[in-house]
PDB file of C-alpha atoms and ligand atoms in Angstrom:
ATOM      1  CA  MET O   1      31.034   5.251  -6.308  1.00 40.00           C
ATOM      2  CA  SER O   2      28.965   7.387  -3.843  1.00 42.00           C
ATOM      3  CA  HIS O   3      26.016   7.131  -5.393  1.00 43.00           C
ATOM      4  CA  HIS O   4      23.408   4.921  -3.878  1.00 44.00           C
ATOM      5  CA  HIS O   5      20.049   3.604  -5.498  1.00 43.00           C
ATOM      6  CA  HIS O   6      19.151   0.310  -2.717  1.00 43.00           C
ATOM      7  CA  GLU O   7      15.381   1.235  -3.937  1.00 39.00           C
ATOM      8  CA  GLY O   8      15.808   0.065  -6.780  1.00 40.00           C
ATOM      9  CA  HIS O   9      16.854  -2.688  -6.465  1.00 40.00           C
ATOM     10  CA  ASN O  10      14.793  -6.342  -6.290  1.00 41.00           C
ATOM     11  CA  HIS O  11      14.752  -7.742  -2.711  1.00 40.00           C
ATOM     12  CA  HIS O  12      13.517 -11.174  -4.266  1.00 42.00           C
ATOM     13  CA  HIS O  13      10.805 -13.958  -2.575  1.00 43.00           C
ATOM     14  CA  HIS O  14      11.208 -17.606  -2.615  1.00 43.00           C
ATOM     15  CA  GLY O  15       8.258 -18.004  -1.533  1.00 44.00           C
ATOM     16  CA  TYR O  16       5.481 -19.780  -3.885  1.00 44.00           C
ATOM     17  CA  ASN O  17       1.943 -19.379  -3.913  1.00 65.00           C
ATOM     18  CA  ALA O  18      -0.481 -20.907  -5.379  1.00 75.00           C
ATOM     19  CA  GLU O  19      -3.175 -17.392  -6.170  1.00 76.00           C
ATOM     20  CA  ILE O  20      -0.593 -15.840  -7.936  1.00 76.00           C
ATOM     21  CA  SER O  21       0.560 -18.321 -10.684  1.00 81.00           C
ATOM     22  CA  LYS O  22      -3.715 -19.024 -10.736  1.00 85.00           C
ATOM     23  CA  ARG O  23      -3.904 -15.635 -11.501  1.00 84.00           C
ATOM     24  CA  PHE O  24      -1.151 -15.688 -13.512  1.00 84.00           C
ATOM     25  CA  ILE O  25      -2.951 -18.784 -15.820  1.00 91.00           C
ATOM     26  CA  ILE O  26      -6.673 -17.169 -15.563  1.00 92.00           C
ATOM     27  CA  ALA O  27      -4.578 -14.464 -17.468  1.00 90.00           C
ATOM     28  CA  ILE O  28      -2.469 -16.338 -20.535  1.00 93.00           C
ATOM     29  CA  ALA O  29      -6.076 -17.959 -20.457  1.00 95.00           C
ATOM     30  CA  ILE O  30      -8.116 -15.452 -21.770  1.00 94.00           C
ATOM     31  CA  ASN O  31      -5.322 -13.661 -23.693  1.00 93.00           C
ATOM     32  CA  LEU O  32      -4.785 -16.313 -25.674  1.00 95.00           C
ATOM     33  CA  ILE O  33      -8.967 -16.669 -26.360  1.00 96.00           C
ATOM     34  CA  TYR O  34      -8.645 -12.837 -27.164  1.00 95.00           C
ATOM     35  CA  VAL O  35      -5.755 -13.278 -29.607  1.00 95.00           C
ATOM     36  CA  ILE O  36      -6.938 -15.996 -31.414  1.00 96.00           C
ATOM     37  CA  ALA O  37     -10.359 -14.623 -31.786  1.00 95.00           C
ATOM     38  CA  GLU O  38      -8.095 -11.078 -33.568  1.00 94.00           C
ATOM     39  CA  PHE O  39      -6.331 -13.374 -35.691  1.00 93.00           C
ATOM     40  CA  TYR O  40      -9.420 -14.149 -37.362  1.00 95.00           C
ATOM     41  CA  LEU O  41     -11.115 -10.966 -37.286  1.00 93.00           C
ATOM     42  CA  GLY O  42      -8.489  -9.471 -38.614  1.00 92.00           C
ATOM     43  CA  TYR O  43      -7.352 -11.979 -41.714  1.00 90.00           C
ATOM     44  CA  ARG O  44     -11.632 -11.708 -42.076  1.00 91.00           C
ATOM     45  CA  TYR O  45     -12.240  -8.275 -42.711  1.00 89.00           C
ATOM     46  CA  ASP O  46      -9.104  -7.632 -43.940  1.00 87.00           C
ATOM     47  CA  SER O  47      -7.083  -5.418 -41.374  1.00 90.00           C
ATOM     48  CA  VAL O  48      -2.998  -5.056 -40.817  1.00 90.00           C
ATOM     49  CA  GLY O  49      -3.417  -3.027 -37.842  1.00 89.00           C
ATOM     50  CA  LEU O  50      -5.629  -5.837 -35.837  1.00 90.00           C
ATOM     51  CA  LEU O  51      -2.938  -8.531 -37.010  1.00 91.00           C
ATOM     52  CA  ALA O  52      -0.250  -6.620 -35.638  1.00 89.00           C
ATOM     53  CA  ASP O  53      -1.685  -6.049 -32.427  1.00 89.00           C
ATOM     54  CA  ALA O  54      -2.036  -9.857 -32.675  1.00 91.00           C
ATOM     55  CA  GLY O  55       1.146 -10.051 -33.078  1.00 88.00           C
ATOM     56  CA  HIS O  56       2.147  -8.322 -30.513  1.00 86.00           C
ATOM     57  CA  ASN O  57      -0.125  -9.560 -28.343  1.00 88.00           C
ATOM     58  CA  LEU O  58       0.914 -13.524 -28.916  1.00 88.00           C
ATOM     59  CA  SER O  59       4.308 -12.404 -27.846  1.00 83.00           C
ATOM     60  CA  ASP O  60       3.151 -10.989 -24.292  1.00 84.00           C
ATOM     61  CA  ILE O  61       1.503 -14.223 -23.976  1.00 88.00           C
ATOM     62  CA  PHE O  62       4.236 -15.684 -24.500  1.00 85.00           C
ATOM     63  CA  GLY O  63       6.574 -13.287 -22.135  1.00 80.00           C
ATOM     64  CA  MET O  64       3.731 -14.019 -19.593  1.00 81.00           C
ATOM     65  CA  GLY O  65       4.222 -17.773 -19.678  1.00 84.00           C
ATOM     66  CA  ILE O  66       7.989 -17.226 -19.168  1.00 78.00           C
ATOM     67  CA  SER O  67       6.783 -15.534 -16.592  1.00 75.00           C
ATOM     68  CA  LEU O  68       5.022 -18.095 -14.792  1.00 79.00           C
ATOM     69  CA  VAL O  69       7.906 -20.867 -15.623  1.00 78.00           C
ATOM     70  CA  ALA O  70      10.115 -18.536 -13.999  1.00 71.00           C
ATOM     71  CA  PHE O  71       8.063 -17.848 -10.995  1.00 70.00           C
ATOM     72  CA  LEU O  72       7.226 -21.548 -10.728  1.00 75.00           C
ATOM     73  CA  MET O  73      10.623 -23.226 -11.640  1.00 70.00           C
ATOM     74  CA  LEU O  74      11.801 -21.552  -7.555  1.00 63.00           C
ATOM     75  CA  LYS O  75      11.405 -23.862  -5.817  1.00 62.00           C
ATOM     76  CA  LYS O  76      11.807 -26.969  -8.131  1.00 67.00           C
ATOM     77  CA  SER O  77      15.699 -28.557  -7.198  1.00 69.00           C
ATOM     78  CA  SER O  78      18.098 -29.794  -9.107  1.00 76.00           C
ATOM     79  CA  SER O  79      19.382 -32.985 -10.723  1.00 79.00           C
ATOM     80  CA  GLU O  80      22.408 -34.497 -10.695  1.00 82.00           C
ATOM     81  CA  THR O  81      22.834 -33.600 -15.157  1.00 82.00           C
ATOM     82  CA  PHE O  82      21.701 -29.529 -14.113  1.00 80.00           C
ATOM     83  CA  THR O  83      22.870 -28.951 -10.990  1.00 82.00           C
ATOM     84  CA  TYR O  84      21.394 -25.360 -11.277  1.00 80.00           C
ATOM     85  CA  GLY O  85      18.216 -26.571 -11.755  1.00 79.00           C
ATOM     86  CA  PHE O  86      16.267 -25.709 -15.596  1.00 76.00           C
ATOM     87  CA  ARG O  87      15.831 -21.910 -13.756  1.00 76.00           C
ATOM     88  CA  LYS O  88      18.395 -20.456 -16.775  1.00 80.00           C
ATOM     89  CA  ALA O  89      15.486 -22.071 -19.657  1.00 78.00           C
ATOM     90  CA  THR O  90      13.764 -18.129 -18.980  1.00 77.00           C
ATOM     91  CA  VAL O  91      16.576 -16.950 -19.750  1.00 82.00           C
ATOM     92  CA  LEU O  92      17.147 -18.577 -23.464  1.00 81.00           C
ATOM     93  CA  ALA O  93      12.790 -18.473 -23.625  1.00 78.00           C
ATOM     94  CA  SER O  94      13.017 -14.758 -23.295  1.00 80.00           C
ATOM     95  CA  PHE O  95      15.716 -14.332 -26.065  1.00 85.00           C
ATOM     96  CA  LEU O  96      14.090 -16.798 -28.412  1.00 82.00           C
ATOM     97  CA  ASN O  97      10.242 -14.523 -27.216  1.00 79.00           C
ATOM     98  CA  SER O  98      13.297 -11.022 -28.953  1.00 83.00           C
ATOM     99  CA  ILE O  99      13.563 -13.374 -32.380  1.00 85.00           C
ATOM    100  CA  PHE O 100      10.161 -14.341 -32.373  1.00 80.00           C
ATOM    101  CA  LEU O 101       9.086 -10.995 -32.520  1.00 80.00           C
ATOM    102  CA  ILE O 102      11.308  -9.347 -35.240  1.00 85.00           C
ATOM    103  CA  ALA O 103      10.020 -12.295 -37.552  1.00 84.00           C
ATOM    104  CA  ALA O 104       6.930 -10.901 -36.529  1.00 82.00           C
ATOM    105  CA  ILE O 105       7.555  -7.209 -36.855  1.00 87.00           C
ATOM    106  CA  GLY O 106       9.346  -7.975 -40.384  1.00 87.00           C
ATOM    107  CA  LEU O 107       6.246  -9.965 -41.138  1.00 83.00           C
ATOM    108  CA  ILE O 108       3.924  -6.933 -40.309  1.00 87.00           C
ATOM    109  CA  ILE O 109       6.247  -4.873 -42.420  1.00 90.00           C
ATOM    110  CA  TYR O 110       5.796  -6.350 -45.002  1.00 87.00           C
ATOM    111  CA  GLU O 111       1.775  -6.980 -45.056  1.00 85.00           C
ATOM    112  CA  CYS O 112       1.182  -2.544 -44.194  1.00 88.00           C
ATOM    113  CA  ILE O 113       3.700  -2.426 -47.950  1.00 89.00           C
ATOM    114  CA  GLU O 114       0.785  -4.472 -49.504  1.00 85.00           C
ATOM    115  CA  LYS O 115      -1.582  -2.846 -48.275  1.00 84.00           C
ATOM    116  CA  PHE O 116      -0.291  -0.079 -49.671  1.00 83.00           C
ATOM    117  CA  ALA O 117       0.014  -0.709 -52.662  1.00 82.00           C
ATOM    118  CA  VAL O 118      -2.912  -3.422 -53.935  1.00 80.00           C
ATOM    119  CA  GLY O 119      -5.462  -1.259 -51.686  1.00 77.00           C
ATOM    120  CA  SER O 120      -6.809  -2.418 -48.298  1.00 77.00           C
ATOM    121  CA  VAL O 121     -11.027  -3.177 -47.551  1.00 78.00           C
ATOM    122  CA  ALA O 122     -10.453  -3.011 -43.912  1.00 81.00           C
ATOM    123  CA  SER O 123     -14.197  -2.910 -42.199  1.00 87.00           C
ATOM    124  CA  GLY O 124     -14.149   0.590 -39.739  1.00 90.00           C
ATOM    125  CA  GLY O 125     -16.348  -0.707 -37.033  1.00 90.00           C
ATOM    126  CA  ALA O 126     -14.924  -4.692 -37.136  1.00 91.00           C
ATOM    127  CA  ILE O 127     -11.875  -2.738 -36.287  1.00 91.00           C
ATOM    128  CA  MET O 128     -13.248  -0.827 -33.231  1.00 92.00           C
ATOM    129  CA  ALA O 129     -15.251  -3.125 -31.742  1.00 93.00           C
ATOM    130  CA  THR O 130     -12.082  -5.858 -32.282  1.00 93.00           C
ATOM    131  CA  ALA O 131      -9.231  -3.604 -30.117  1.00 92.00           C
ATOM    132  CA  GLY O 132     -12.337  -2.094 -28.213  1.00 93.00           C
ATOM    133  CA  ILE O 133     -12.574  -6.038 -26.661  1.00 94.00           C
ATOM    134  CA  GLY O 134      -9.057  -5.812 -26.325  1.00 92.00           C
ATOM    135  CA  ILE O 135      -8.922  -3.082 -23.951  1.00 92.00           C
ATOM    136  CA  VAL O 136     -11.510  -4.915 -21.459  1.00 93.00           C
ATOM    137  CA  ILE O 137      -8.781  -8.417 -22.228  1.00 92.00           C
ATOM    138  CA  ASN O 138      -5.867  -5.632 -21.307  1.00 88.00           C
ATOM    139  CA  GLY O 139      -8.127  -4.245 -18.045  1.00 88.00           C
ATOM    140  CA  MET O 140      -9.078  -7.044 -16.609  1.00 89.00           C
ATOM    141  CA  THR O 141      -5.033  -8.534 -17.487  1.00 87.00           C
ATOM    142  CA  VAL O 142      -3.493  -5.669 -16.364  1.00 85.00           C
ATOM    143  CA  VAL O 143      -6.929  -6.297 -12.333  1.00 85.00           C
ATOM    144  CA  LEU O 144      -4.617  -9.932 -12.145  1.00 84.00           C
ATOM    145  CA  LEU O 145      -1.877  -8.929 -12.684  1.00 78.00           C
ATOM    146  CA  SER O 146      -1.496  -5.941 -10.329  1.00 78.00           C
ATOM    147  CA  ALA O 147      -1.717  -8.463  -6.961  1.00 71.00           C
ATOM    148  CA  GLY O 148       2.612  -9.939  -7.552  1.00 64.00           C
ATOM    149  CA  LYS O 149       3.686  -6.814  -8.723  1.00 63.00           C
ATOM    150  CA  GLU O 150       4.821  -5.892  -5.929  1.00 63.00           C
ATOM    151  CA  ARG O 151       6.828  -9.257  -5.028  1.00 60.00           C
ATOM    152  CA  ASP O 152       8.105 -10.155  -8.412  1.00 60.00           C
ATOM    153  CA  ILE O 153      10.032  -8.225 -10.492  1.00 59.00           C
ATOM    154  CA  ASN O 154       9.085 -10.052 -13.214  1.00 63.00           C
ATOM    155  CA  ILE O 155       4.825  -9.374 -13.225  1.00 66.00           C
ATOM    156  CA  LYS O 156       5.803  -5.595 -12.035  1.00 70.00           C
ATOM    157  CA  SER O 157       7.148  -5.623 -15.867  1.00 70.00           C
ATOM    158  CA  ALA O 158       4.590  -8.261 -17.508  1.00 69.00           C
ATOM    159  CA  TYR O 159       1.627  -5.381 -15.530  1.00 74.00           C
ATOM    160  CA  LEU O 160       3.353  -2.500 -16.613  1.00 74.00           C
ATOM    161  CA  HIS O 161       3.897  -3.718 -20.021  1.00 77.00           C
ATOM    162  CA  MET O 162      -0.736  -4.746 -19.976  1.00 78.00           C
ATOM    163  CA  LEU O 163      -1.393  -0.719 -18.826  1.00 77.00           C
ATOM    164  CA  ALA O 164       1.493   0.243 -21.669  1.00 77.00           C
ATOM    165  CA  ASP O 165      -0.739  -1.818 -23.933  1.00 83.00           C
ATOM    166  CA  THR O 166      -4.232  -0.578 -23.292  1.00 85.00           C
ATOM    167  CA  LEU O 167      -2.984   3.129 -24.986  1.00 83.00           C
ATOM    168  CA  VAL O 168      -2.058   0.848 -28.320  1.00 86.00           C
ATOM    169  CA  SER O 169      -5.406  -0.787 -28.715  1.00 88.00           C
ATOM    170  CA  VAL O 170      -7.622   2.717 -27.928  1.00 89.00           C
ATOM    171  CA  GLY O 171      -5.051   3.999 -30.924  1.00 87.00           C
ATOM    172  CA  VAL O 172      -6.619   0.905 -32.810  1.00 90.00           C
ATOM    173  CA  VAL O 173      -9.597   1.615 -32.126  1.00 92.00           C
ATOM    174  CA  ALA O 174      -8.971   5.616 -33.132  1.00 92.00           C
ATOM    175  CA  SER O 175      -8.133   3.863 -36.076  1.00 91.00           C
ATOM    176  CA  GLY O 176     -11.142   1.990 -36.699  1.00 92.00           C
ATOM    177  CA  GLY O 177     -13.390   5.110 -36.271  1.00 93.00           C
ATOM    178  CA  LEU O 178     -11.546   7.162 -38.267  1.00 92.00           C
ATOM    179  CA  ILE O 179     -11.819   4.408 -41.209  1.00 91.00           C
ATOM    180  CA  MET O 180     -15.463   4.720 -40.396  1.00 90.00           C
ATOM    181  CA  LEU O 181     -16.119   8.187 -40.410  1.00 92.00           C
ATOM    182  CA  THR O 182     -13.596   9.220 -43.561  1.00 91.00           C
ATOM    183  CA  ASN O 183     -13.316   5.796 -45.925  1.00 86.00           C
ATOM    184  CA  MET O 184      -9.414   6.578 -45.948  1.00 88.00           C
ATOM    185  CA  THR O 185      -8.264   2.633 -46.038  1.00 86.00           C
ATOM    186  CA  TRP O 186      -4.674   3.309 -45.802  1.00 89.00           C
ATOM    187  CA  ILE O 187      -5.308   4.425 -41.972  1.00 90.00           C
ATOM    188  CA  ASP O 188      -5.143   0.647 -41.179  1.00 89.00           C
ATOM    189  CA  PRO O 189      -1.799  -0.156 -42.409  1.00 90.00           C
ATOM    190  CA  VAL O 190      -0.443   3.033 -41.140  1.00 91.00           C
ATOM    191  CA  ALA O 191      -1.903   1.640 -38.522  1.00 90.00           C
ATOM    192  CA  GLY O 192       0.611  -1.358 -38.868  1.00 89.00           C
ATOM    193  CA  LEU O 193       3.280   0.806 -39.342  1.00 91.00           C
ATOM    194  CA  ILE O 194       2.585   2.443 -35.819  1.00 90.00           C
ATOM    195  CA  ILE O 195       2.538  -0.569 -34.512  1.00 88.00           C
ATOM    196  CA  ALA O 196       5.402  -2.177 -35.816  1.00 88.00           C
ATOM    197  CA  GLY O 197       7.136   0.801 -34.618  1.00 88.00           C
ATOM    198  CA  ILE O 198       5.913  -0.257 -30.710  1.00 84.00           C
ATOM    199  CA  ILE O 199       6.854  -3.741 -30.968  1.00 82.00           C
ATOM    200  CA  ILE O 200      11.046  -2.720 -32.291  1.00 85.00           C
ATOM    201  CA  TYR O 201      10.995  -0.447 -29.311  1.00 83.00           C
ATOM    202  CA  SER O 202       9.982  -2.795 -26.861  1.00 77.00           C
ATOM    203  CA  SER O 203      12.085  -6.123 -28.177  1.00 80.00           C
ATOM    204  CA  TRP O 204      15.373  -4.052 -29.088  1.00 84.00           C
ATOM    205  CA  GLU O 205      15.328  -3.760 -25.351  1.00 81.00           C
ATOM    206  CA  LEU O 206      14.502  -7.413 -24.746  1.00 80.00           C
ATOM    207  CA  PHE O 207      16.931  -8.690 -27.886  1.00 86.00           C
ATOM    208  CA  ARG O 208      19.852  -6.630 -25.912  1.00 87.00           C
ATOM    209  CA  ASP O 209      18.821  -7.768 -22.577  1.00 85.00           C
ATOM    210  CA  SER O 210      18.398 -10.876 -22.820  1.00 85.00           C
ATOM    211  CA  PHE O 211      21.516 -11.542 -25.676  1.00 89.00           C
ATOM    212  CA  VAL O 212      23.437 -10.175 -22.308  1.00 90.00           C
ATOM    213  CA  LEU O 213      22.118 -12.874 -19.853  1.00 88.00           C
ATOM    214  CA  VAL O 214      22.328 -15.905 -22.782  1.00 89.00           C
ATOM    215  CA  LEU O 215      26.457 -14.857 -22.625  1.00 91.00           C
ATOM    216  CA  ASP O 216      26.540 -14.181 -18.727  1.00 91.00           C
ATOM    217  CA  GLY O 217      26.845 -10.903 -18.554  1.00 93.00           C
ATOM    218  CA  VAL O 218      26.586  -8.467 -15.577  1.00 93.00           C
ATOM    219  CA  PRO O 219      22.199  -8.937 -15.292  1.00 89.00           C
ATOM    220  CA  ASN O 220      20.991  -5.255 -15.568  1.00 85.00           C
ATOM    221  CA  GLY O 221      20.197  -3.871 -12.458  1.00 86.00           C
ATOM    222  CA  ILE O 222      23.729  -4.950 -11.087  1.00 93.00           C
ATOM    223  CA  ASP O 223      26.036  -2.640 -10.668  1.00 93.00           C
ATOM    224  CA  VAL O 224      30.055  -4.776 -10.053  1.00 94.00           C
ATOM    225  CA  LYS O 225      31.520  -0.851  -9.170  1.00 94.00           C
ATOM    226  CA  HIS O 226      29.019  -0.411  -6.852  1.00 94.00           C
ATOM    227  CA  LEU O 227      29.025  -4.189  -5.579  1.00 95.00           C
ATOM    228  CA  HIS O 228      33.086  -4.017  -5.099  1.00 95.00           C
ATOM    229  CA  ASN O 229      33.017  -0.465  -2.653  1.00 95.00           C
ATOM    230  CA  GLU O 230      30.196  -1.788  -1.708  1.00 96.00           C
ATOM    231  CA  LEU O 231      31.658  -4.682  -0.003  1.00 96.00           C
ATOM    232  CA  LEU O 232      34.600  -3.258   1.015  1.00 96.00           C
ATOM    233  CA  ASP O 233      32.556  -1.033   3.582  1.00 96.00           C
ATOM    234  CA  ILE O 234      31.761  -4.668   4.960  1.00 96.00           C
ATOM    235  CA  PRO O 235      33.759  -5.148   8.858  1.00 95.00           C
ATOM    236  CA  ASN O 236      36.712  -7.321   8.542  1.00 96.00           C
ATOM    237  CA  VAL O 237      36.681  -6.979   4.689  1.00 97.00           C
ATOM    238  CA  ASP O 238      40.280  -6.737   3.643  1.00 96.00           C
ATOM    239  CA  GLY O 239      40.092  -6.753  -0.197  1.00 95.00           C
ATOM    240  CA  VAL O 240      37.807  -7.872  -2.929  1.00 96.00           C
ATOM    241  CA  HIS O 241      38.756  -9.595  -6.032  1.00 95.00           C
ATOM    242  CA  HIS O 242      37.814 -12.011  -9.162  1.00 94.00           C
ATOM    243  CA  ILE O 243      34.175 -11.145  -9.100  1.00 95.00           C
ATOM    244  CA  HIS O 244      32.178 -12.972 -12.086  1.00 95.00           C
ATOM    245  CA  ILE O 245      28.657 -12.186 -11.247  1.00 96.00           C
ATOM    246  CA  TRP O 246      26.119 -13.773 -14.392  1.00 95.00           C
ATOM    247  CA  PRO O 247      22.724 -14.398 -14.631  1.00 91.00           C
ATOM    248  CA  LEU O 248      20.723 -17.902 -13.252  1.00 88.00           C
ATOM    249  CA  SER O 249      17.381 -16.857 -14.550  1.00 83.00           C
ATOM    250  CA  THR O 250      15.833 -14.230 -15.558  1.00 79.00           C
ATOM    251  CA  THR O 251      15.581 -13.234 -11.537  1.00 79.00           C
ATOM    252  CA  GLU O 252      18.282 -15.250 -10.021  1.00 85.00           C
ATOM    253  CA  ASN O 253      21.703 -14.853 -10.127  1.00 92.00           C
ATOM    254  CA  ALA O 254      24.801 -15.908  -9.176  1.00 95.00           C
ATOM    255  CA  LEU O 255      29.105 -14.801  -7.848  1.00 97.00           C
ATOM    256  CA  THR O 256      32.014 -15.740  -7.385  1.00 96.00           C
ATOM    257  CA  GLY O 257      35.006 -13.998  -5.900  1.00 96.00           C
ATOM    258  CA  HIS O 258      37.536 -13.714  -3.364  1.00 96.00           C
ATOM    259  CA  VAL O 259      37.611 -11.988  -0.444  1.00 97.00           C
ATOM    260  CA  VAL O 260      40.272 -11.050   1.687  1.00 96.00           C
ATOM    261  CA  LEU O 261      39.983 -11.674   5.259  1.00 96.00           C
ATOM    262  CA  ARG O 262      41.467  -9.135   8.193  1.00 96.00           C
ATOM    263  CA  ASP O 263      41.173 -11.044  11.089  1.00 96.00           C
ATOM    264  CA  VAL O 264      40.856 -14.969   9.636  1.00 95.00           C
ATOM    265  CA  ALA O 265      39.298 -16.089  12.942  1.00 96.00           C
ATOM    266  CA  LEU O 266      36.203 -14.287  11.861  1.00 96.00           C
ATOM    267  CA  ILE O 267      34.780 -15.662   9.063  1.00 97.00           C
ATOM    268  CA  ASP O 268      31.720 -17.212   9.623  1.00 97.00           C
ATOM    269  CA  ASP O 269      30.696 -14.159  10.711  1.00 97.00           C
ATOM    270  CA  THR O 270      32.456 -12.067   8.295  1.00 97.00           C
ATOM    271  CA  LYS O 271      30.809 -14.661   5.478  1.00 97.00           C
ATOM    272  CA  ASP O 272      26.925 -13.637   7.021  1.00 97.00           C
ATOM    273  CA  LYS O 273      27.268 -10.613   6.528  1.00 97.00           C
ATOM    274  CA  ILE O 274      29.053 -11.015   3.074  1.00 97.00           C
ATOM    275  CA  LYS O 275      25.937 -13.476   2.152  1.00 97.00           C
ATOM    276  CA  ASP O 276      23.175 -11.447   3.438  1.00 96.00           C
ATOM    277  CA  PHE O 277      24.682  -7.918   1.058  1.00 96.00           C
ATOM    278  CA  LEU O 278      24.395  -9.775  -1.822  1.00 96.00           C
ATOM    279  CA  LYS O 279      20.904 -11.104  -1.788  1.00 95.00           C
ATOM    280  CA  GLN O 280      19.371  -7.238  -0.891  1.00 94.00           C
ATOM    281  CA  HIS O 281      21.650  -6.968  -4.376  1.00 94.00           C
ATOM    282  CA  ASN O 282      19.448  -9.472  -5.975  1.00 91.00           C
ATOM    283  CA  ILE O 283      22.191 -12.532  -5.841  1.00 95.00           C
ATOM    284  CA  GLN O 284      20.875 -15.458  -4.530  1.00 92.00           C
ATOM    285  CA  HIS O 285      23.391 -16.978  -4.893  1.00 94.00           C
ATOM    286  CA  SER O 286      27.087 -17.293  -3.582  1.00 96.00           C
ATOM    287  CA  THR O 287      30.886 -18.869  -3.684  1.00 96.00           C
ATOM    288  CA  LEU O 288      33.592 -16.700  -2.494  1.00 97.00           C
ATOM    289  CA  GLU O 289      36.823 -17.988  -1.785  1.00 96.00           C
ATOM    290  CA  PHE O 290      38.697 -16.148   1.553  1.00 97.00           C
ATOM    291  CA  GLU O 291      41.531 -15.359   1.694  1.00 96.00           C
ATOM    292  CA  SER O 292      44.182 -14.031   4.919  1.00 95.00           C
ATOM    293  CA  ILE O 293      46.309 -11.317   4.099  1.00 92.00           C
ATOM    294  CA  HIS O 294      49.398 -13.017   3.963  1.00 91.00           C
ATOM    295  CA  TYR O 295      48.031 -15.427   1.261  1.00 90.00           C
ATOM    296  CA  CYS O 296      50.197 -13.925  -2.006  1.00 86.00           C
ATOM    297  CA  CYS O 297      47.332 -14.737  -5.088  1.00 85.00           C
ATOM    298  CA  ALA O 298      47.799 -15.206  -8.610  1.00 82.00           C
ATOM    299  CA  GLU O 299      43.991 -14.999 -10.028  1.00 75.00           C
ATOM    300  CA  SER O 300      43.353 -11.734  -9.162  1.00 66.00           C
ATOM    301  CA  CYS O 301      41.622 -10.193 -12.899  1.00 53.00           C
TER     302      CYS O 301
HETATM  303 ZN1  LIG F   1      24.281  -0.980  -2.834  1.00 52.14          ZN
HETATM  304 ZN1  LIG F   2       2.410  -6.189 -25.418  1.00 52.14          ZN
HETATM  305 ZN1  LIG F   3      37.469 -16.512 -13.791  1.00 52.14          ZN
HETATM  306 ZN1  LIG F   4      24.736 -22.141  -3.633  1.00 52.14          ZN
HETATM  307 ZN1  LIG F   5      42.128 -14.450  -4.756  1.00 52.14          ZN
END
C-alpha cells in the first residue's frame, strides 16, 4: 500500500499532567451537578426531551471519567497478577458505557411513545431555561478540555464531542421555544426521539470500537498492511511475519512479531529502529523475535 497517512497517527505522550487531570475533574463535577438538575427538572416539568438529553449527558460524564482514568493509569505500574497494570479497564469501561447507552435509548423511546399516547404537559419555558444552562455548561466544558486536546486522543475526542453536544442543547432550547409559542406539547417527545437518534448514531460507533478492543482486535487507526510494508523498508529487515496486534487500553497498543534480519550482527541497531517506528504508529509495547535468513520458521502464520 503506497498511501501514507502519517499525519493521522497518534503520537502518545506519557508525561503525567496534573493540570489536565485537574481540568477534567472540574469538567466532570460541573456536568454532574447539571445532569442531576436536568433529570430533576425533566421529571418536574414533564419533558422527555430534557430526560433524553440528561441520559445522554450522564453517559458523556461516564466517558469523561474513562478518559481521565486512562490518562492517570498511564503512570501506574504493573503488579504480579496484572503484569500490564490496569490499563485495559478503560476498554471494559468503554464497552459497558456503550451497553448503558443502548439501554438508555430503549428507555427514552419508550417514554416518548408513552407521551404521544397520553399527551404531555411539558413547559416550554422550563425546557428553554434548563437547556439554555446546558449550553453554558457545554461551553465551559469545551474551554476546560481544549487545553489537553492536542496531547491526548481521548481528550480530543471528548472535546469534539462536547462541541457537537452544544448543538443538541441549542435544538432542545428551540423545541422549548416552539412549545411556548404554539402550545403544541407533542414537540417535546419529537425532540426526545431526535436525541435518541443522535445517541444511536454515536453509541453504535462506541459499541463497535469497544467490542473490537474487548476481543483484542486491531484497534481503529492501525493498518496492519501499512505497518507490514513500512517495516520492510527499514534497513536490514528482510521479512516480517507472525504479527499480532492488540490493545492494552483505549490509548495504548501492543505488538508481537517475528523479524528476519539480513545481518544478525546489526540486531541492536535494527531493533531500536523498529521500536521507534512502532512508537510513531501508536504501538508502545512491542516484543520481537529475531531470525536469521537461514532459519526455517514454523510459525509463519
Ligand atoms: Zn506509517
Ligand atoms: Zn454527548
Ligand atoms: Zn500467533
Ligand atoms: Zn515491554
Ligand atoms: Zn518466525
